[in-house]
Coordinates of C-alpha atoms and ligand atoms in Angstrom, one line a residue:
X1 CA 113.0 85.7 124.8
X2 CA 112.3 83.6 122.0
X3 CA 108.5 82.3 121.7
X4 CA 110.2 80.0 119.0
X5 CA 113.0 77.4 118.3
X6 CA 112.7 77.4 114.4
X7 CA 109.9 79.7 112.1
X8 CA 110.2 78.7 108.2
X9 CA 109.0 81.4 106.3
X10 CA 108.0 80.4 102.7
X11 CA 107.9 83.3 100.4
X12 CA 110.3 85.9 101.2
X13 CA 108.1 88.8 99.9
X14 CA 107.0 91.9 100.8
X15 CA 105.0 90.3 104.1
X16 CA 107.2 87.3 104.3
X17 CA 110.4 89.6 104.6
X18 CA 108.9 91.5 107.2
X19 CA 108.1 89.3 109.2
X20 CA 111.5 87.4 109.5
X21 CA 113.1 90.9 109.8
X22 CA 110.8 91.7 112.6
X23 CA 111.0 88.0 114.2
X24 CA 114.9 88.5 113.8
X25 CA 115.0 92.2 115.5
X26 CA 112.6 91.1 118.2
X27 CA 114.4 88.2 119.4
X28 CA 111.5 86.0 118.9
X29 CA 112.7 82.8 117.1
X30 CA 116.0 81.0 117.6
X31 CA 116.1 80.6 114.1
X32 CA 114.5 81.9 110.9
X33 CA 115.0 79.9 107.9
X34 CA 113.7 81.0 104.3
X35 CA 112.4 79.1 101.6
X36 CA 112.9 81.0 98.6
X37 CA 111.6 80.6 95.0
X38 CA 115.0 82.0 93.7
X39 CA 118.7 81.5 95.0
X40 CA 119.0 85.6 94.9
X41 CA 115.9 85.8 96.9
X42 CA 117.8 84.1 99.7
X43 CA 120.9 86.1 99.2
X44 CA 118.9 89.3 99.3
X45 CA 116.8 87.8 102.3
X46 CA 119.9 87.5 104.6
X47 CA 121.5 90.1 103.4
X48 CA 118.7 92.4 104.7
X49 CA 118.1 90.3 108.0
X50 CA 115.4 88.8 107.2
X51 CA 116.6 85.1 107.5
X52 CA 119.2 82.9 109.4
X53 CA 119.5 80.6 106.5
X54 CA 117.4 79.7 103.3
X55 CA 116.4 77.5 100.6
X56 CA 115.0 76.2 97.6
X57 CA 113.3 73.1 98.7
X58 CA 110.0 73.5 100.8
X59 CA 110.6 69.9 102.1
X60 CA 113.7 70.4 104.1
X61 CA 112.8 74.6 104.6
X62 CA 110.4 73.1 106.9
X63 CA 112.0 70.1 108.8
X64 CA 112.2 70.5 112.7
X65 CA 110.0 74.1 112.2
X66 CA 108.0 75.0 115.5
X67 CA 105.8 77.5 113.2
X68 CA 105.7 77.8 109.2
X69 CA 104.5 80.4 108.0
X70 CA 103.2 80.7 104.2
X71 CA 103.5 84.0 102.9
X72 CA 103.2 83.2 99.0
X73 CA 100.7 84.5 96.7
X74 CA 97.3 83.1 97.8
X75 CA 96.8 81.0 94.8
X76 CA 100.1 79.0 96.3
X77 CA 99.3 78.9 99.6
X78 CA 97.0 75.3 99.3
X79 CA 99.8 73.8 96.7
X80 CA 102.3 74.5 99.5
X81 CA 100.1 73.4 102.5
X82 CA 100.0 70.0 100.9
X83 CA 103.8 69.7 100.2
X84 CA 105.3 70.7 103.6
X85 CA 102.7 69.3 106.0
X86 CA 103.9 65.5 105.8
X87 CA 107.1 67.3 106.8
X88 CA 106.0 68.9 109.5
X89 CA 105.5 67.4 113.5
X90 CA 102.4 66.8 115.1
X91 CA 102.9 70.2 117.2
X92 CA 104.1 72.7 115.0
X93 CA 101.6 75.3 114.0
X94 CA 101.4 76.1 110.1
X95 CA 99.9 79.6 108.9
X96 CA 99.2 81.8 106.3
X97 CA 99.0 85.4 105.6
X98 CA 97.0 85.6 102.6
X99 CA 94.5 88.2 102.2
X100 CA 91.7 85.8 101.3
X101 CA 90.8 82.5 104.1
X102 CA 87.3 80.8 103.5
X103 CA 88.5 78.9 100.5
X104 CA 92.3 78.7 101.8
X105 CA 90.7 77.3 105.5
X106 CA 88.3 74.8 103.9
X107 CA 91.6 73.6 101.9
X108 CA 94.3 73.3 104.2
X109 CA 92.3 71.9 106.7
X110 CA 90.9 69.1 104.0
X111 CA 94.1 68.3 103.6
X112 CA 95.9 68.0 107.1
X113 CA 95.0 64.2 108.9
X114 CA 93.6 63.9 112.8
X115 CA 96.8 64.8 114.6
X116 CA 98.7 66.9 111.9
X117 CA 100.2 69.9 112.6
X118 CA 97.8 72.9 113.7
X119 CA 96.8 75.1 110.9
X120 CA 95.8 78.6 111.8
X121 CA 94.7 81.1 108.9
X122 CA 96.4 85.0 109.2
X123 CA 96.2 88.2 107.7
X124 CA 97.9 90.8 108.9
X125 CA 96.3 94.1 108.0
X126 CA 99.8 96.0 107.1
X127 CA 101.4 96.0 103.2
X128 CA 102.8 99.0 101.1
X129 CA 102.4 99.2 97.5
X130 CA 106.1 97.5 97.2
X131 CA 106.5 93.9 96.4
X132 CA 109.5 91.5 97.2
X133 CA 112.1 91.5 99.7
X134 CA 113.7 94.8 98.7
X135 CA 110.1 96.1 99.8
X136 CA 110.1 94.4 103.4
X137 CA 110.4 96.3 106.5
X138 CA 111.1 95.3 110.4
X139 CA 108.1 98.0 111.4
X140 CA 105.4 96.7 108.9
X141 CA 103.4 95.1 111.8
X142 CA 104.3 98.2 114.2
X143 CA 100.3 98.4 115.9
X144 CA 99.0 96.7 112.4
X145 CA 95.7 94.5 112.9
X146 CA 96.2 90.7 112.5
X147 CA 93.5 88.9 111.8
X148 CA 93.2 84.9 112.6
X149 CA 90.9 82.9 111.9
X150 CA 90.4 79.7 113.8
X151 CA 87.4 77.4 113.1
X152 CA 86.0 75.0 115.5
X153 CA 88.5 72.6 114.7
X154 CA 92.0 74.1 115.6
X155 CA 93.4 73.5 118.5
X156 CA 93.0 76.3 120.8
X157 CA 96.8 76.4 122.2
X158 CA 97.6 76.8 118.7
X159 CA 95.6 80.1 118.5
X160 CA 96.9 81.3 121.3
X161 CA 100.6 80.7 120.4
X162 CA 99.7 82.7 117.2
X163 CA 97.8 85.5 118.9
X164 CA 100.8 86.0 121.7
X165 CA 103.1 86.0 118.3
X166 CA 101.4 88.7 116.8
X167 CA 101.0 90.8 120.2
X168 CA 105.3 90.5 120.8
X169 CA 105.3 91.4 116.7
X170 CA 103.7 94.8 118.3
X171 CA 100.1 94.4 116.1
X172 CA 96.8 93.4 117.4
X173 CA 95.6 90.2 117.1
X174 CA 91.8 89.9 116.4
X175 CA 90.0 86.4 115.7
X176 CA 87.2 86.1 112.7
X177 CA 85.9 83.3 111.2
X178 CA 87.3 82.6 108.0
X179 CA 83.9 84.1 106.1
X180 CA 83.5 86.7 108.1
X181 CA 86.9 87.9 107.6
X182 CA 86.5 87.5 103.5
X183 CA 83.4 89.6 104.1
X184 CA 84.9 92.4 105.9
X185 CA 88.7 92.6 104.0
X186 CA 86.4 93.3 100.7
X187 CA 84.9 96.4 102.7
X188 CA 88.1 97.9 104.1
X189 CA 90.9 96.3 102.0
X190 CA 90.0 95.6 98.5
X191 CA 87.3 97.8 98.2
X192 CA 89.7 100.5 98.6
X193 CA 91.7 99.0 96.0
X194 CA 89.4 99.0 93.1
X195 CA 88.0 102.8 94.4
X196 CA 91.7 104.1 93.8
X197 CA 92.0 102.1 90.8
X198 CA 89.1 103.6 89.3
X199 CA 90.0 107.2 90.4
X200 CA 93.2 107.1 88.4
X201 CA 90.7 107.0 85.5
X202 CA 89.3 110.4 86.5
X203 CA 92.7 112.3 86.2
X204 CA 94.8 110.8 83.8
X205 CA 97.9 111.6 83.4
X206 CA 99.0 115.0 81.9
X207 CA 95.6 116.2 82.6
X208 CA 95.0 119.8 84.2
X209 CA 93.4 117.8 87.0
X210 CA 96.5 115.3 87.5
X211 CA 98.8 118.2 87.5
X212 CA 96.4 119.9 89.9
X213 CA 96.6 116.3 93.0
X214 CA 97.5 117.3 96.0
X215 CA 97.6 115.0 99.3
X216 CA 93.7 114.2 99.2
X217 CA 94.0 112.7 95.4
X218 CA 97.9 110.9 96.0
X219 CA 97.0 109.1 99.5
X220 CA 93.3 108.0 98.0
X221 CA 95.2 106.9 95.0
X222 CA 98.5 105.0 96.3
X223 CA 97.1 101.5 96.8
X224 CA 97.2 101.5 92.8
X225 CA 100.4 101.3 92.9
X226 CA 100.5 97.9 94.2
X227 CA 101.6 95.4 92.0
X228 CA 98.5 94.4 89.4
X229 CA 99.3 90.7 89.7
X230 CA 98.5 90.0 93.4
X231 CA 95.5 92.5 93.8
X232 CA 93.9 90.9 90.5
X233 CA 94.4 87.4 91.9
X234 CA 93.2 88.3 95.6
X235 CA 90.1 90.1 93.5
X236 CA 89.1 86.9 91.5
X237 CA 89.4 84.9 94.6
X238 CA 87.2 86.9 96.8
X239 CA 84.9 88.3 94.3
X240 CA 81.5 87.7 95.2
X241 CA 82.6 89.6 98.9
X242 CA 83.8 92.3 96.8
X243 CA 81.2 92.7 94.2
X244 CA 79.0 93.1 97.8
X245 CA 80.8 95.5 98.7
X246 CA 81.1 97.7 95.5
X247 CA 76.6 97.7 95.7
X248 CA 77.1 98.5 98.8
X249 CA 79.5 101.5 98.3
X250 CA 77.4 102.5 95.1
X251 CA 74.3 103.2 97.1
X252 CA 76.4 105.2 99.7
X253 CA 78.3 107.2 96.9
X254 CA 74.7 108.0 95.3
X255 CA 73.2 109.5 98.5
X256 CA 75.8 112.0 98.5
X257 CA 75.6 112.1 95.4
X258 CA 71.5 112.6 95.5
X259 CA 72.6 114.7 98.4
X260 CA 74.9 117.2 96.2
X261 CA 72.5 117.6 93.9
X262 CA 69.2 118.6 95.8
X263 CA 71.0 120.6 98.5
X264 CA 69.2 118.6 101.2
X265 CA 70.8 116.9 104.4
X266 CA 74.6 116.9 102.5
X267 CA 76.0 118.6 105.4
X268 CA 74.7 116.3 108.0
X269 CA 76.0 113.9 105.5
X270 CA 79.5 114.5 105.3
X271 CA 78.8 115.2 109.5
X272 CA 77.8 111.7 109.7
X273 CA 80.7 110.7 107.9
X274 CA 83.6 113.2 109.7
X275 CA 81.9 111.4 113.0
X276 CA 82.5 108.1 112.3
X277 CA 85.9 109.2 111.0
X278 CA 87.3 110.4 114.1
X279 CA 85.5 106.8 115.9
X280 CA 87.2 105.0 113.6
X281 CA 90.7 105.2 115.5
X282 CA 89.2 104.7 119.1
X283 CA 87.1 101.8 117.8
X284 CA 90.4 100.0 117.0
X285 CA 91.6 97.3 119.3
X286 CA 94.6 98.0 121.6
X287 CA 97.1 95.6 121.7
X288 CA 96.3 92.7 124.3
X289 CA 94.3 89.7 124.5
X290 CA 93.1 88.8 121.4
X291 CA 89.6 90.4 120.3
X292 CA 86.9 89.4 118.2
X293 CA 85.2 86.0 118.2
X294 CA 86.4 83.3 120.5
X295 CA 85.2 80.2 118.3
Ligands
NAP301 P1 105.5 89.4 97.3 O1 106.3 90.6 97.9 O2 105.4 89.3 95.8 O3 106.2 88.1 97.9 C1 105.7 86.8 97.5 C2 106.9 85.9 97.7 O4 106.5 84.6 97.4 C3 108.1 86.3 96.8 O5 109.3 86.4 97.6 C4 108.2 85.1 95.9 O6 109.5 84.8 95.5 C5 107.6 84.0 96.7 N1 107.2 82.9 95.9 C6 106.4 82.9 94.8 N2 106.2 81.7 94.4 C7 107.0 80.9 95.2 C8 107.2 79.5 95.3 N3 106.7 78.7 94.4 N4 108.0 79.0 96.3 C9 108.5 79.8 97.2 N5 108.3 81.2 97.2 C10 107.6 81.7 96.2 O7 104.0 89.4 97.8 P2 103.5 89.9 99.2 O8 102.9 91.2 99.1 O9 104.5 89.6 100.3 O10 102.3 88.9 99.4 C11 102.5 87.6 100.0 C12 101.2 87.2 100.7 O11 100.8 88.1 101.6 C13 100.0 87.1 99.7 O12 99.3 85.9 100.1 C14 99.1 88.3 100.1 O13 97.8 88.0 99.9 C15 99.5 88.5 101.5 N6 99.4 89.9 102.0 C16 99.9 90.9 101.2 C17 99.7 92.2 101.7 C18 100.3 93.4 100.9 O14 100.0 94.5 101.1 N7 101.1 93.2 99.9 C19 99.1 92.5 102.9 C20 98.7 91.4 103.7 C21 98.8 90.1 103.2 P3 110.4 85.7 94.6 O15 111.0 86.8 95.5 O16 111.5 84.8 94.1 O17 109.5 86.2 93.5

């Protein structure tokens, strides 16, 4: 049963792709259209299910939308809030899924008049180090965390729309505000990033150690892969989180590392850690009524 009429998807990417695969195989919008930067894109986009129909112009990609979703890179995501929302009615529900809100939020929301559209930031919490719509896949939200991140001033039908989208997309919808969220992505998602980025540097290449990585090294190490010009763009825009973050981590890595080198307590270190290892996965929220904050 579709919870949809019409979902514009701009940015047929990685995420973007997904999704309208994922609407598409789900049955959740009557329609998906795509607006494309590229003609191919489109082509590609229907080609793999992802779409109904595309195009070019943001304008008309939008008109008659029930739900627009922005899934460019972040630095486009304000640009392209201001272009489509005087083409948008008063109750269609605009969102993103960039991987960075308090600045995007503050924007959008600047932007949008009393009794525009409903804008409702997102992340969801899935990717692969693959870019483009050759890299989408109708299972990328399979049980993934989706964050949202209302503020006090969208509507709360909106957010609820969203969060029943995201539980018939099979993830978990879990509400944050917009700081809050850029606060905790830098511990769990960017953080990670830059750890695997710098241990590349640690075995190069046609080093005995390279030759020597096994699964420990290669799963700690694939979010490297991912293309360079998002994750540096995502890392400028959420810097001061991350930079946080990496004092936090640095104190952590030099107990153990204090630990290691006196022989005291590093077993009931790497205890402490196994522990909150094995929480990790029962701490997670099950799919259901959105969790988290309420605002
Ligand atoms: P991606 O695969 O590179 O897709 C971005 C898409 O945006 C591409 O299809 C690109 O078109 C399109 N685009 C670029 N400029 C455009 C424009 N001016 N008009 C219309 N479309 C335009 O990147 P992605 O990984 O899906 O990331 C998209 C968003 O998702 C980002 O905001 C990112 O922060 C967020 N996100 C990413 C991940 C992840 O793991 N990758 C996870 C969660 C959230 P072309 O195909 O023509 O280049």
């Amino acid at each position: 049963m579709p919870l949809f009429e019409r979902v514009t998807i701009v940015g047929v990417g990685l995420i973007g792709g997904s999704l309208g695969m994922a609407l598409r195989a789900r049955g959740l919008a009557r329609e998906v259209v795509g607006v494309a930067r590229a003609p191919e894109t489109i082509v590609t986009a229907r080609d793999r299910g992802a779409i109904d129909r595309g195009t070019v112009d943001p304008a008309f990609g939008v008109g008659g939308a029930e739900l627009v979703v922005l899934a460019t890179p972040p630095a486009l995501v304000v640009p392209m809030a201001r272009r489509v929302l005087p083409h948008l009615g008063r109750d269609a529900i605009l969102t993103d899924v960039a991987s960075v809100k308090a600045e995007i939020v503050r924007s959008v929301e600047a932007l949008a008049p009393p009794g525009a559209a409903a804008f409702v930031g997102g992340h969801p919490m899935a990717g692969t180090e693959g870019r483009g719509i050759g890299a989408a896949a109708a299972t990328l939200f399979d049980r993934a965390v989706y964050l949202l991140t209302p503020t006090e001033r969208t509507p709360r039908g909106a957010v609820e729309r969203m969060s029943a989208l995201v539980r018939a997309l099979g993830a978990v919808p879990v509400e944050m505000e917009p700081g809050e969220h850029d606060q905790a992505v830098a511990r769990v998602s960017h953080l990670p990033y830059l750890i695997a980025a710098a241990l590349m540097g640690v075995a190069q290449p046609g080093t005995p150690a390279a030759g020597a990585a096994g699964p420990a090294f290669l799963g700690a190490t694939r979010v490297a892969g991912s293309p360079v010009e998002l994750w540096a763009e995502i890392c400028r825009l959420n810097r001061d989180a991350i930079l946080s973050a990496l004092g936090v981590f640095r104190e952590e890595l030099a107990r153990f590392e204090g630990a290691l080198a006196s022989g005291t307590r590093f077993d009931a270190l790497l205890e402490t850690a196994r522990q909150a290892r094995l929480r990790l996965a029962d701490a997670r929220p099950a799919p259901g009524p959105a969790a988290g904050h309420t605002s």
